[in-house]
mmCIF file of C-alpha atoms in Angstrom:
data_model
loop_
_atom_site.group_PDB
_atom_site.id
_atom_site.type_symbol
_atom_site.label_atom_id
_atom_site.label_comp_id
_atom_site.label_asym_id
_atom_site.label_seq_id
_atom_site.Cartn_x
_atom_site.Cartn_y
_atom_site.Cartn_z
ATOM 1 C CA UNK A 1 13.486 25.193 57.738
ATOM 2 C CA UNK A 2 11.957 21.681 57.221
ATOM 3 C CA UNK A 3 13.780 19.184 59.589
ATOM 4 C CA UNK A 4 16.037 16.588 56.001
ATOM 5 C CA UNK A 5 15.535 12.839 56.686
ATOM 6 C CA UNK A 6 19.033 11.344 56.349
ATOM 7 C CA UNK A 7 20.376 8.257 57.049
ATOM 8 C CA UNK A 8 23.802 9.423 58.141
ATOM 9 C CA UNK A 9 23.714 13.289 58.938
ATOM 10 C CA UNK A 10 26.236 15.757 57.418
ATOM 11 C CA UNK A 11 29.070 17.037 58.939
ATOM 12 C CA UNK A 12 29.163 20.560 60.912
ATOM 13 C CA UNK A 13 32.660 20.983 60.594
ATOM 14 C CA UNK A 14 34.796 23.297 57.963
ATOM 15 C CA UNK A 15 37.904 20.762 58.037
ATOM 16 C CA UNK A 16 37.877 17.465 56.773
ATOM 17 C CA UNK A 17 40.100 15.972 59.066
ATOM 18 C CA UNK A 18 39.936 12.225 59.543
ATOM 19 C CA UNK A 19 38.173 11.595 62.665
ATOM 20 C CA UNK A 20 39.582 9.686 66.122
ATOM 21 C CA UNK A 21 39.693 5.694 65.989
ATOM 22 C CA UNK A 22 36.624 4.737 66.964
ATOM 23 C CA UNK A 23 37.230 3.041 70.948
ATOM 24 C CA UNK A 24 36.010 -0.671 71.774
ATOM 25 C CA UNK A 25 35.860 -0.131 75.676
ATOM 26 C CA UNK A 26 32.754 0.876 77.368
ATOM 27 C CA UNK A 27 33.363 4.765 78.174
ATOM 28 C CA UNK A 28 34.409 5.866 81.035
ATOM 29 C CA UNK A 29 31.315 7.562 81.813
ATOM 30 C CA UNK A 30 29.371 4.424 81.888
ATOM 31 C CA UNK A 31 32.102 2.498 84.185
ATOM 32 C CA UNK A 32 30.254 1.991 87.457
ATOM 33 C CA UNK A 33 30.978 -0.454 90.396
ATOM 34 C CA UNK A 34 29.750 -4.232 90.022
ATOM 35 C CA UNK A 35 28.227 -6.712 92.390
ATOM 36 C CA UNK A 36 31.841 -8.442 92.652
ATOM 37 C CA UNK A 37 33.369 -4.948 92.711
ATOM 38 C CA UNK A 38 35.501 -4.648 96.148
ATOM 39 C CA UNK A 39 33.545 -3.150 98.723
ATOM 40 C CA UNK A 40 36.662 -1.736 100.728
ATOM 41 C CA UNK A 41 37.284 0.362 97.177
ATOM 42 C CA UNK A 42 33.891 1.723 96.878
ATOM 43 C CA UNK A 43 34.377 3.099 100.468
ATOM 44 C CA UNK A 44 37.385 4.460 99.524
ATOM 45 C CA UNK A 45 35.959 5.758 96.394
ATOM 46 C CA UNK A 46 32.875 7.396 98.359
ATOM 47 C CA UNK A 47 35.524 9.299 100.587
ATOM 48 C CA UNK A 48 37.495 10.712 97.739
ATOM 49 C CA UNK A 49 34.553 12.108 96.129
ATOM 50 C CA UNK A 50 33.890 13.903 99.502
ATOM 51 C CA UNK A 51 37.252 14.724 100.322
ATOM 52 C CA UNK A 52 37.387 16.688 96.495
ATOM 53 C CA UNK A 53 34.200 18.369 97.369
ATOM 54 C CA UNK A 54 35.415 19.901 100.564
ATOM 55 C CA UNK A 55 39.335 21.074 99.920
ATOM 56 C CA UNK A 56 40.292 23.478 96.968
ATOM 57 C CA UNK A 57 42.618 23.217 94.016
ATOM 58 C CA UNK A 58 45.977 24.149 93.620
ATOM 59 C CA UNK A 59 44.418 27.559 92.762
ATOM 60 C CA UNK A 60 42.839 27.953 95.727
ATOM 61 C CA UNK A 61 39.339 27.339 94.206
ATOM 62 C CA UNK A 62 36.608 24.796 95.121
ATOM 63 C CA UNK A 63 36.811 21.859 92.689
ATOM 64 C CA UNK A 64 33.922 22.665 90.047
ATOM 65 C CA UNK A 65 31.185 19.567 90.315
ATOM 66 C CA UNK A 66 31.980 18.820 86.827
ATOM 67 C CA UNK A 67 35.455 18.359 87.861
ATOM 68 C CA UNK A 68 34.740 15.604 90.579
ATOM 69 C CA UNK A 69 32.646 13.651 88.570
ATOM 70 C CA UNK A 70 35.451 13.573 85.733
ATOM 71 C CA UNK A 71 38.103 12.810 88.187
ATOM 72 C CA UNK A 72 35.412 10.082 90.214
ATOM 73 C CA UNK A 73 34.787 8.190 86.968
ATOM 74 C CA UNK A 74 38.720 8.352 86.385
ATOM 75 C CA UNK A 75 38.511 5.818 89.419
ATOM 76 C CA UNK A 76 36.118 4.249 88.424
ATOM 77 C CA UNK A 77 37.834 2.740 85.074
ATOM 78 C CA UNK A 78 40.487 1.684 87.188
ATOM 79 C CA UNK A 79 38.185 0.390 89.308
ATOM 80 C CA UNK A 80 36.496 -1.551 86.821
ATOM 81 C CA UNK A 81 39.827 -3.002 85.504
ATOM 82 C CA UNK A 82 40.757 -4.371 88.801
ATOM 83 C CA UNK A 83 37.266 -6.413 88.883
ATOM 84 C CA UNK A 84 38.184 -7.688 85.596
ATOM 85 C CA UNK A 85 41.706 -8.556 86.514
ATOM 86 C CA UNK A 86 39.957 -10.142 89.755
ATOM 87 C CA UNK A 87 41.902 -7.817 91.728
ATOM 88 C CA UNK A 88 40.237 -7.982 95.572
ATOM 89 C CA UNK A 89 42.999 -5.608 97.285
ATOM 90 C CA UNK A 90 42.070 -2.097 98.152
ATOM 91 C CA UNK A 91 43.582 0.748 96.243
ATOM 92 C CA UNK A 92 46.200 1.322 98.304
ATOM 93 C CA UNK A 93 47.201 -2.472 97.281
ATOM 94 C CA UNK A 94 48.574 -0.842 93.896
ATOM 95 C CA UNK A 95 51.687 -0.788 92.589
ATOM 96 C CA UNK A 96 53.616 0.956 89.905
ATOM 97 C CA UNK A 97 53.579 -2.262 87.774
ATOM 98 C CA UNK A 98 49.863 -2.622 88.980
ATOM 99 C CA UNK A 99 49.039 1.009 87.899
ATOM 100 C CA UNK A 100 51.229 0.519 84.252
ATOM 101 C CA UNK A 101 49.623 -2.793 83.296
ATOM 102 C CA UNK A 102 45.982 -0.462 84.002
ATOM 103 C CA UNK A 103 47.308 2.137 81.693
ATOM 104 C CA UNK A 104 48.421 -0.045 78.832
ATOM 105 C CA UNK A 105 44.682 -1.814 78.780
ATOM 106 C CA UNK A 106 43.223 1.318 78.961
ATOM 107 C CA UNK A 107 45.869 2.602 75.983
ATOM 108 C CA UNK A 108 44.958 -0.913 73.828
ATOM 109 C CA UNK A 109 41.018 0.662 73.797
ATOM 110 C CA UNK A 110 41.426 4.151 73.538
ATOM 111 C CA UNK A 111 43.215 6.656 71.891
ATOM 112 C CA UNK A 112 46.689 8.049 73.145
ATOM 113 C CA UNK A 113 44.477 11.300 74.056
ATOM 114 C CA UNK A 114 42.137 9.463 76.435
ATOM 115 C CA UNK A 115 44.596 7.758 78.400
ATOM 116 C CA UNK A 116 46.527 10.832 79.182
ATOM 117 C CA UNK A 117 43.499 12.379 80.096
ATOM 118 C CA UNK A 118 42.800 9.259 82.607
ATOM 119 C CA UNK A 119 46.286 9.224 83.715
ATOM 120 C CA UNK A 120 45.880 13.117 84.532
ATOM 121 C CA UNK A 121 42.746 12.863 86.373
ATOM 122 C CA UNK A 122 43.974 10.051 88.459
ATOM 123 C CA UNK A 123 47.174 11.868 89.800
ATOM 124 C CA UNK A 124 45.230 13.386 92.302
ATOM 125 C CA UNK A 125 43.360 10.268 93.211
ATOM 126 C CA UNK A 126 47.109 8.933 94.299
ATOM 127 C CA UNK A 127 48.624 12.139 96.052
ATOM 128 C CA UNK A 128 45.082 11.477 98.051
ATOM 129 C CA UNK A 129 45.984 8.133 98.914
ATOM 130 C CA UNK A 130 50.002 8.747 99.931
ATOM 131 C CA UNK A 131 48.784 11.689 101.260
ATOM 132 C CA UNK A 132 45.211 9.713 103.390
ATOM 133 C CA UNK A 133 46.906 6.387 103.857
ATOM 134 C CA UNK A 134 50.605 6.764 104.182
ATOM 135 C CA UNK A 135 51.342 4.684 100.602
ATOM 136 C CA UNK A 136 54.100 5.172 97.702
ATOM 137 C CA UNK A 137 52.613 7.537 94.765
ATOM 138 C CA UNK A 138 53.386 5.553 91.400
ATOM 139 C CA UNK A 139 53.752 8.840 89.799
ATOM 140 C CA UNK A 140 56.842 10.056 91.975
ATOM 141 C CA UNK A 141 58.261 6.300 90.802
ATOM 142 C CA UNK A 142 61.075 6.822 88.216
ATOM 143 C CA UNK A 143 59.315 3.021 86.296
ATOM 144 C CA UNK A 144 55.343 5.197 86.004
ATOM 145 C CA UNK A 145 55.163 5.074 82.443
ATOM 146 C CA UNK A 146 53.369 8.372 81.236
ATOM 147 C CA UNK A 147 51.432 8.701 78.199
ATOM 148 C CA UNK A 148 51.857 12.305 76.230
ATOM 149 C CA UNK A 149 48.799 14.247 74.970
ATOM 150 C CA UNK A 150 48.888 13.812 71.255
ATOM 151 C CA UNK A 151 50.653 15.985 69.326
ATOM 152 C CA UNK A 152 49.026 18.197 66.854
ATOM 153 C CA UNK A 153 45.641 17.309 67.780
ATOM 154 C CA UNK A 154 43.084 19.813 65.952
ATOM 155 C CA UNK A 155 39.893 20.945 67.482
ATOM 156 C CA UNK A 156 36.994 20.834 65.308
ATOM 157 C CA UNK A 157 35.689 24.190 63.688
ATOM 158 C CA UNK A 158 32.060 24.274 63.119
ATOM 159 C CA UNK A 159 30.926 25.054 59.163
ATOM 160 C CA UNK A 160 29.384 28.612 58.926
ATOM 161 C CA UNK A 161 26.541 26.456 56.760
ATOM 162 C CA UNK A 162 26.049 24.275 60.019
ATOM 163 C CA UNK A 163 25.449 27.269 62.288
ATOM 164 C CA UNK A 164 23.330 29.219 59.311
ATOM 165 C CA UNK A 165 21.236 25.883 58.825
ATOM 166 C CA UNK A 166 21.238 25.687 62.882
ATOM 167 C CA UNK A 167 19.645 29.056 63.250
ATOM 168 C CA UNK A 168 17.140 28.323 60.476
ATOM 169 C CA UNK A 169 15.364 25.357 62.467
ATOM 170 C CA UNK A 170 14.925 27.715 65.384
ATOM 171 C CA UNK A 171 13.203 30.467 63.328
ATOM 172 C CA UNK A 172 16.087 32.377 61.782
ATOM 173 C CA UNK A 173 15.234 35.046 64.312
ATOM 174 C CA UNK A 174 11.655 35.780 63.043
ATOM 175 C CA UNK A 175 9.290 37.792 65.255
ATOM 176 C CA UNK A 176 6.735 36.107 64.303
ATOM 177 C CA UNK A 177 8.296 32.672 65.845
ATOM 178 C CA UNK A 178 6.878 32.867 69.712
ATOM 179 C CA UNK A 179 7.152 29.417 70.592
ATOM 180 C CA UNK A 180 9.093 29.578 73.770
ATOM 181 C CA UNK A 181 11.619 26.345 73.321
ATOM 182 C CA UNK A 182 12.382 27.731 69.537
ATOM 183 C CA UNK A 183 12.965 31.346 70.136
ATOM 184 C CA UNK A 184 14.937 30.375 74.029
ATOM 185 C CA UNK A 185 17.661 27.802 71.523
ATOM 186 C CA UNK A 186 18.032 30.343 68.743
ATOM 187 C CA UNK A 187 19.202 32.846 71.380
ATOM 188 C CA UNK A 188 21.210 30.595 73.105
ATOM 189 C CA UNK A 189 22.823 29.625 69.796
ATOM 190 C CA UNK A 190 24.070 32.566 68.906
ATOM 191 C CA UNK A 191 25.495 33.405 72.695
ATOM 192 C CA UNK A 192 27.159 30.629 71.729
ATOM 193 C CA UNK A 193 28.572 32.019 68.959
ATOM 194 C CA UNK A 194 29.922 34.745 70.887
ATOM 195 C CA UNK A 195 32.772 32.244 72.165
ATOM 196 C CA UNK A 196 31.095 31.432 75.188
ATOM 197 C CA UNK A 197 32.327 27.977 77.373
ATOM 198 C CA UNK A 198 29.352 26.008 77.552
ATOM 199 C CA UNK A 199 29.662 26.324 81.747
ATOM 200 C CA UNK A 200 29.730 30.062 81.246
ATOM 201 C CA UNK A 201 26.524 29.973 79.387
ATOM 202 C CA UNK A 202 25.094 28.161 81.702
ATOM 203 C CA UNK A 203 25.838 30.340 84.816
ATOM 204 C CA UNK A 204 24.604 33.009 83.154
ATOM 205 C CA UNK A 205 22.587 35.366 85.183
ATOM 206 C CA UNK A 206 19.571 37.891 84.075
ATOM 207 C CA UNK A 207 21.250 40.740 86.180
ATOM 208 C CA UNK A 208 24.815 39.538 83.382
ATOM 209 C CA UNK A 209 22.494 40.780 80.535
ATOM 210 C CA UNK A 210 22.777 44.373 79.631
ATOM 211 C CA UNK A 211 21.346 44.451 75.881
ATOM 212 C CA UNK A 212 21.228 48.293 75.875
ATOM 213 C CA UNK A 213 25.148 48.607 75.284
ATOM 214 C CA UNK A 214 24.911 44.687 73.636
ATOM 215 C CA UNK A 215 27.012 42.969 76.214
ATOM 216 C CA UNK A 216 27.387 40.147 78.697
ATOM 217 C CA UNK A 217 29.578 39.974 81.780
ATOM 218 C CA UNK A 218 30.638 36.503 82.418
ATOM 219 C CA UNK A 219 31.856 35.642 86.174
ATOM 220 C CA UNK A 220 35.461 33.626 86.261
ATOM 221 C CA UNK A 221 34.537 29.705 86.853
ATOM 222 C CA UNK A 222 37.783 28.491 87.552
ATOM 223 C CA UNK A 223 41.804 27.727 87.067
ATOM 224 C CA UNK A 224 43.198 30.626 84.538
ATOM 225 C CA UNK A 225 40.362 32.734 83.834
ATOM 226 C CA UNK A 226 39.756 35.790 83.813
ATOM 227 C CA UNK A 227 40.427 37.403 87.709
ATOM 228 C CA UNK A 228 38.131 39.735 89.274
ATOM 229 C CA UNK A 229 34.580 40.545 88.553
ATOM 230 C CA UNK A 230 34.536 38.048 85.067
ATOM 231 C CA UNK A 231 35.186 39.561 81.641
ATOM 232 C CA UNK A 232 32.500 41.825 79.188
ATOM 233 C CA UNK A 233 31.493 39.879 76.127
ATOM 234 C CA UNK A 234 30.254 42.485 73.045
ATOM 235 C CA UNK A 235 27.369 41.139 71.324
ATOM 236 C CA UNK A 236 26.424 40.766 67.872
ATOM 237 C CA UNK A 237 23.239 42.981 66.914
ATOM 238 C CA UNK A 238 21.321 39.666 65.758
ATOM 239 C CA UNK A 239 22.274 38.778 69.353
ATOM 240 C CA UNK A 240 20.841 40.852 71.274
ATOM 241 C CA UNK A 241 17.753 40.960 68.846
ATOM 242 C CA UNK A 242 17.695 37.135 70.040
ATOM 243 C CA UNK A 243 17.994 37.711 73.974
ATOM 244 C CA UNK A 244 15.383 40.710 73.560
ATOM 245 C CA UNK A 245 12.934 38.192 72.199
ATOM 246 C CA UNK A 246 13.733 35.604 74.571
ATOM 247 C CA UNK A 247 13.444 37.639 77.493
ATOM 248 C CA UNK A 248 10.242 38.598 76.531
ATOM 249 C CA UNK A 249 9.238 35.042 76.480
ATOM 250 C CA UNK A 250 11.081 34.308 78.917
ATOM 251 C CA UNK A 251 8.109 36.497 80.922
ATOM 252 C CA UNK A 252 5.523 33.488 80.656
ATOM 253 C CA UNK A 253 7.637 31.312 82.097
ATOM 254 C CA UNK A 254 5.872 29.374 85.351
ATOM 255 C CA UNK A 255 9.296 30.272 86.700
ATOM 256 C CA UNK A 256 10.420 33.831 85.733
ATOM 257 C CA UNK A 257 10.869 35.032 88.672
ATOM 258 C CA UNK A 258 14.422 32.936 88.871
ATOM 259 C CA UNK A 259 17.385 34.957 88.449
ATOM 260 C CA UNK A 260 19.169 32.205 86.017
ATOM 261 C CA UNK A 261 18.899 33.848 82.517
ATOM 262 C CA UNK A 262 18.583 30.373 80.769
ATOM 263 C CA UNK A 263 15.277 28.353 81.758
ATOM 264 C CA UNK A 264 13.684 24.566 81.066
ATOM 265 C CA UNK A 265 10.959 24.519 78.538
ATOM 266 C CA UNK A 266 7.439 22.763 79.795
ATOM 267 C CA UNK A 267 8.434 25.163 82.678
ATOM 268 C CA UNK A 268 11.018 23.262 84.462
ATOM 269 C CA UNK A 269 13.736 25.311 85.887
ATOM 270 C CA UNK A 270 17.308 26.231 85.320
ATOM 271 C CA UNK A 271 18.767 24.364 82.132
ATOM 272 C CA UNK A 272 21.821 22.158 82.966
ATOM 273 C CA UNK A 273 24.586 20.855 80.659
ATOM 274 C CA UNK A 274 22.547 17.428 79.796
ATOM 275 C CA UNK A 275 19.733 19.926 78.138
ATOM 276 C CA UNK A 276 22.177 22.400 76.336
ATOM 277 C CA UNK A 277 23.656 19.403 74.673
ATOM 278 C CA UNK A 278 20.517 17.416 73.915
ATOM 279 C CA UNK A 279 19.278 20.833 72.572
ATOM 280 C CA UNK A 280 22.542 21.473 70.760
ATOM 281 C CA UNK A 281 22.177 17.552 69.110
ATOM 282 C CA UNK A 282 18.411 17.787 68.371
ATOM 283 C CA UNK A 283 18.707 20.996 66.410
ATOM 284 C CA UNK A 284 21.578 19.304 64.611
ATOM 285 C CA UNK A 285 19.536 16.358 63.646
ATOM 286 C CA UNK A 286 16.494 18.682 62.932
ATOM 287 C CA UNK A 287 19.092 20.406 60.396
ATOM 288 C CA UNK A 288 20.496 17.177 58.878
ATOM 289 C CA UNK A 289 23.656 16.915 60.021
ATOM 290 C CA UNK A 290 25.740 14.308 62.859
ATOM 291 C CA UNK A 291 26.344 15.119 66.565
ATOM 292 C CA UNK A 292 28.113 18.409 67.764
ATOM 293 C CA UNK A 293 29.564 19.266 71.113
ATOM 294 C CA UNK A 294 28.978 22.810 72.661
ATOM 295 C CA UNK A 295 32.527 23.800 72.853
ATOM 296 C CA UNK A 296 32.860 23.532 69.807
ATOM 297 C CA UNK A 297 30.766 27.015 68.858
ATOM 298 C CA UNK A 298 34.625 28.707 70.490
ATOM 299 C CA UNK A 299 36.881 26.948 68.504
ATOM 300 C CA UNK A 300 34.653 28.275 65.760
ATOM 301 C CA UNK A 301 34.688 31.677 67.750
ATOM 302 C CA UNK A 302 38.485 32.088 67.308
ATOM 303 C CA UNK A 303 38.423 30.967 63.635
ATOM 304 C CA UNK A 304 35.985 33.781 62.688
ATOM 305 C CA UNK A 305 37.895 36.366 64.945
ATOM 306 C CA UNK A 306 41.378 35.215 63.418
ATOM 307 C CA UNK A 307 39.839 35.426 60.041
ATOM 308 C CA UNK A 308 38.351 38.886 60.349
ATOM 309 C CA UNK A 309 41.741 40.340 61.530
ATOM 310 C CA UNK A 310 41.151 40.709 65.436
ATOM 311 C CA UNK A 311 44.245 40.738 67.241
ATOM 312 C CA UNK A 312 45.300 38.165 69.432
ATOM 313 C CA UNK A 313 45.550 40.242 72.676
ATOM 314 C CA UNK A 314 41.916 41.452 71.830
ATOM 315 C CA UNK A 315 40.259 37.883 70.935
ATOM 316 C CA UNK A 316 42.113 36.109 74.103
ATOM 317 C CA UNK A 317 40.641 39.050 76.088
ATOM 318 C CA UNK A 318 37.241 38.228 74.622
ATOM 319 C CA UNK A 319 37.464 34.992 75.323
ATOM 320 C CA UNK A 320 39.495 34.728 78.940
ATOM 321 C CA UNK A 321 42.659 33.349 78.299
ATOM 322 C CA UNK A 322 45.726 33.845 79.677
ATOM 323 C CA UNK A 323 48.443 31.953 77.940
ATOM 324 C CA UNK A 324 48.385 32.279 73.537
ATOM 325 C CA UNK A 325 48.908 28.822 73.314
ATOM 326 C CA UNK A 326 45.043 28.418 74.079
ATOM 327 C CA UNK A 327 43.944 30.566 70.847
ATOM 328 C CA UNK A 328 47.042 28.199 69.074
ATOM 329 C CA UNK A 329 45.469 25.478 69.934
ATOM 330 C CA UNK A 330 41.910 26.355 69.694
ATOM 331 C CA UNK A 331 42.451 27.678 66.481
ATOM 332 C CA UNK A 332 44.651 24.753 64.750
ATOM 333 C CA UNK A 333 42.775 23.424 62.298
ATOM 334 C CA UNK A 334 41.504 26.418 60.438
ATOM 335 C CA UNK A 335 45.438 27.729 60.533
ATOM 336 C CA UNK A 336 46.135 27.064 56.843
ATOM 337 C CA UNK A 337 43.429 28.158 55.849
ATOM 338 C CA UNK A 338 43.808 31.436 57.409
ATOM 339 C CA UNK A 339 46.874 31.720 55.966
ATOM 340 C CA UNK A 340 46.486 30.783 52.241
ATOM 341 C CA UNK A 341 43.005 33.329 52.489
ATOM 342 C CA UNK A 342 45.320 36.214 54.070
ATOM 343 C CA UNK A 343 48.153 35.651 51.294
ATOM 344 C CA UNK A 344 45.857 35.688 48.639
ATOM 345 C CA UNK A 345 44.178 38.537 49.813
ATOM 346 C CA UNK A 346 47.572 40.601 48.964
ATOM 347 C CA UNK A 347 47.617 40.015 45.244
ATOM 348 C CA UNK A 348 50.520 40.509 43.304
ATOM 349 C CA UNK A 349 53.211 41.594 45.290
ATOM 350 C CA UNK A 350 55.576 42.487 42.765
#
């Protein structure tokens, strides 16, 4: 499919609801220390980061890398506000009245969502400084003012024209389509499609693939999934047409011989996060339509398995969760929709 020029792309989503206030803060991922930034707090900082690479969580798992950058850059925002304040104390300087006044900046940029989220990633930054240097945790202080997670927030569901269109620019699956970057993101397309976290894809591993009975195993990552030796995912049969043509050109690879299923192109190595989502966003723009995240291929995952009459128990098998309020919530904004589609499907009742 021939790449559409447009000015503003299309959207990939099935609702149409109004999208999150646009934030006037520089994100958190791009806070970093400054030249007047305290040096006594970028120590501090340094040691955190190695202290959360070398204990586990409350789950008795190593922290996931992904996990100590999010909770390092949590720092760093409050970090950043302290320079700006022209705060020179340490960390362990702060206050509850310190750490509120933080929070309601960070609240007057961002949504409600993304302070919670900062507030939650710093609570173990604190319980490592009562815990390291012996000083009162804001968050046991009765004054902490907490910010909720908003309520009914609705993940976005992906259009089925987005992922058809998505496909298309990859080659739609023809045999005839041997380019090794084209026929490698089709396939990983539709594994996402198969509910997939984007980590999970990732870690995939070629001894995981076993296309003769169409299915994956996926090995738990973290937290509250699945326990043991990882969960089996069934494949699609356009699937595992996908993977068998991928392996097979995955063969010319400089670097086959790796065991990671999922490989660079121009031969680099094992693909990372940064290149599923540029992938992800240049197939997007290729198709015509704005910016996507990965995760969102399993909120669209549930939708299509709730809409196709899987049970519950089966899907949050399927997918690794524990607790139904996950497929609640990853499921949300397709819900009415669901449920006008099933009553209509009845007829006349009487």
């Amino acid at each position: 499919m021939a790449a559409k020029s447009t000015v503003a792309g299309r959207s990939p989503l099935r609702s149409t609801a109004p999208k999150a206030r646009n934030t006037r803060a520089v994100p958190v991922t791009a806070v970093l220390a400054t030249e007047h930034s305290s040096e006594e707090r970028a120590v501090m900082l340094s040691e955190y980061a190695t202290h959360l690479r070398t204990v586990n969580n409350k789950h008795g798992r190593p922290y996931q890398e992904k996990t100590v950058r999010t909770y390092v850059e949590a720092v760093r925002a409050l970090e950043q506000w302290m320079t700006r304040e022209r705060l020179e104390d340490d960390f362990t300087a702060l206050d509850t009245a310190t750490v509120n006044n933080f929070f309601r900046a960070y609240y007057d940029s961002h949504d409600r969502g993304g302070t919670n989220s900062v507030q939650r990633n710093l609570r173990t930054f604190f319980s490592w400084l009562e815990d390291e240097f012996d000083v009162p945790n804001p968050y046991r202080d009765k004054k902490f003012q907490r910010y909720s997670a908003p309520t009914g927030g609705k993940p976005k569901t992906l259009s089925s024209d987005f992922i058809t269109d998505l496909l298309k620019v990859t080659g739609n699956g023809h045999p005839r389509v041997r380019e090794f970057e084209k026929v490698r993101d089709h396939a990983m397309i539709r594994v996402l499609t198969e509910g997939l976290r984007a980590e999970e894809l990732l870690s995939l591993r070629l001894e995981y693939v076993n296309l003769n009975q169409g299915l994956l195993q996926v090995v738990p990552l973290k937290d509250a999934r699945a326990a043991g030796e990882g969960r089996i995912i069934p494949l699609q049969p356009k699937t595992v047409i996908a993977l068998t043509r991928y392996l097979r050109a995955r063969e010319h690879h400089k670097l086959s011989d790796s065991g990671w299923l999922w490989l660079g192109s121009r031969n680099r190595g094992h693909l990372t996060y940064s290149g599923l989502y540029r992938m992800i966003n240049r197939r997007a723009k290729d198709a015509g339509y704005d910016s996507v995240s990965p995760h969102q291929f399993r909120h669209t995952f549930a939708d299509d398995l709730l809409s196709a009459g899987v049970a519950e128990g089966d899907i949050m098998t399927v997918a690794g969760w524990k607790d139904p309020s996950m497929l609640r919530r990853y499921a949300a904004d397709m819900a009415t929709t669901r449920a006008v589609t099933a009553v209509k499907r009845m007829g006349d009742r009487y």
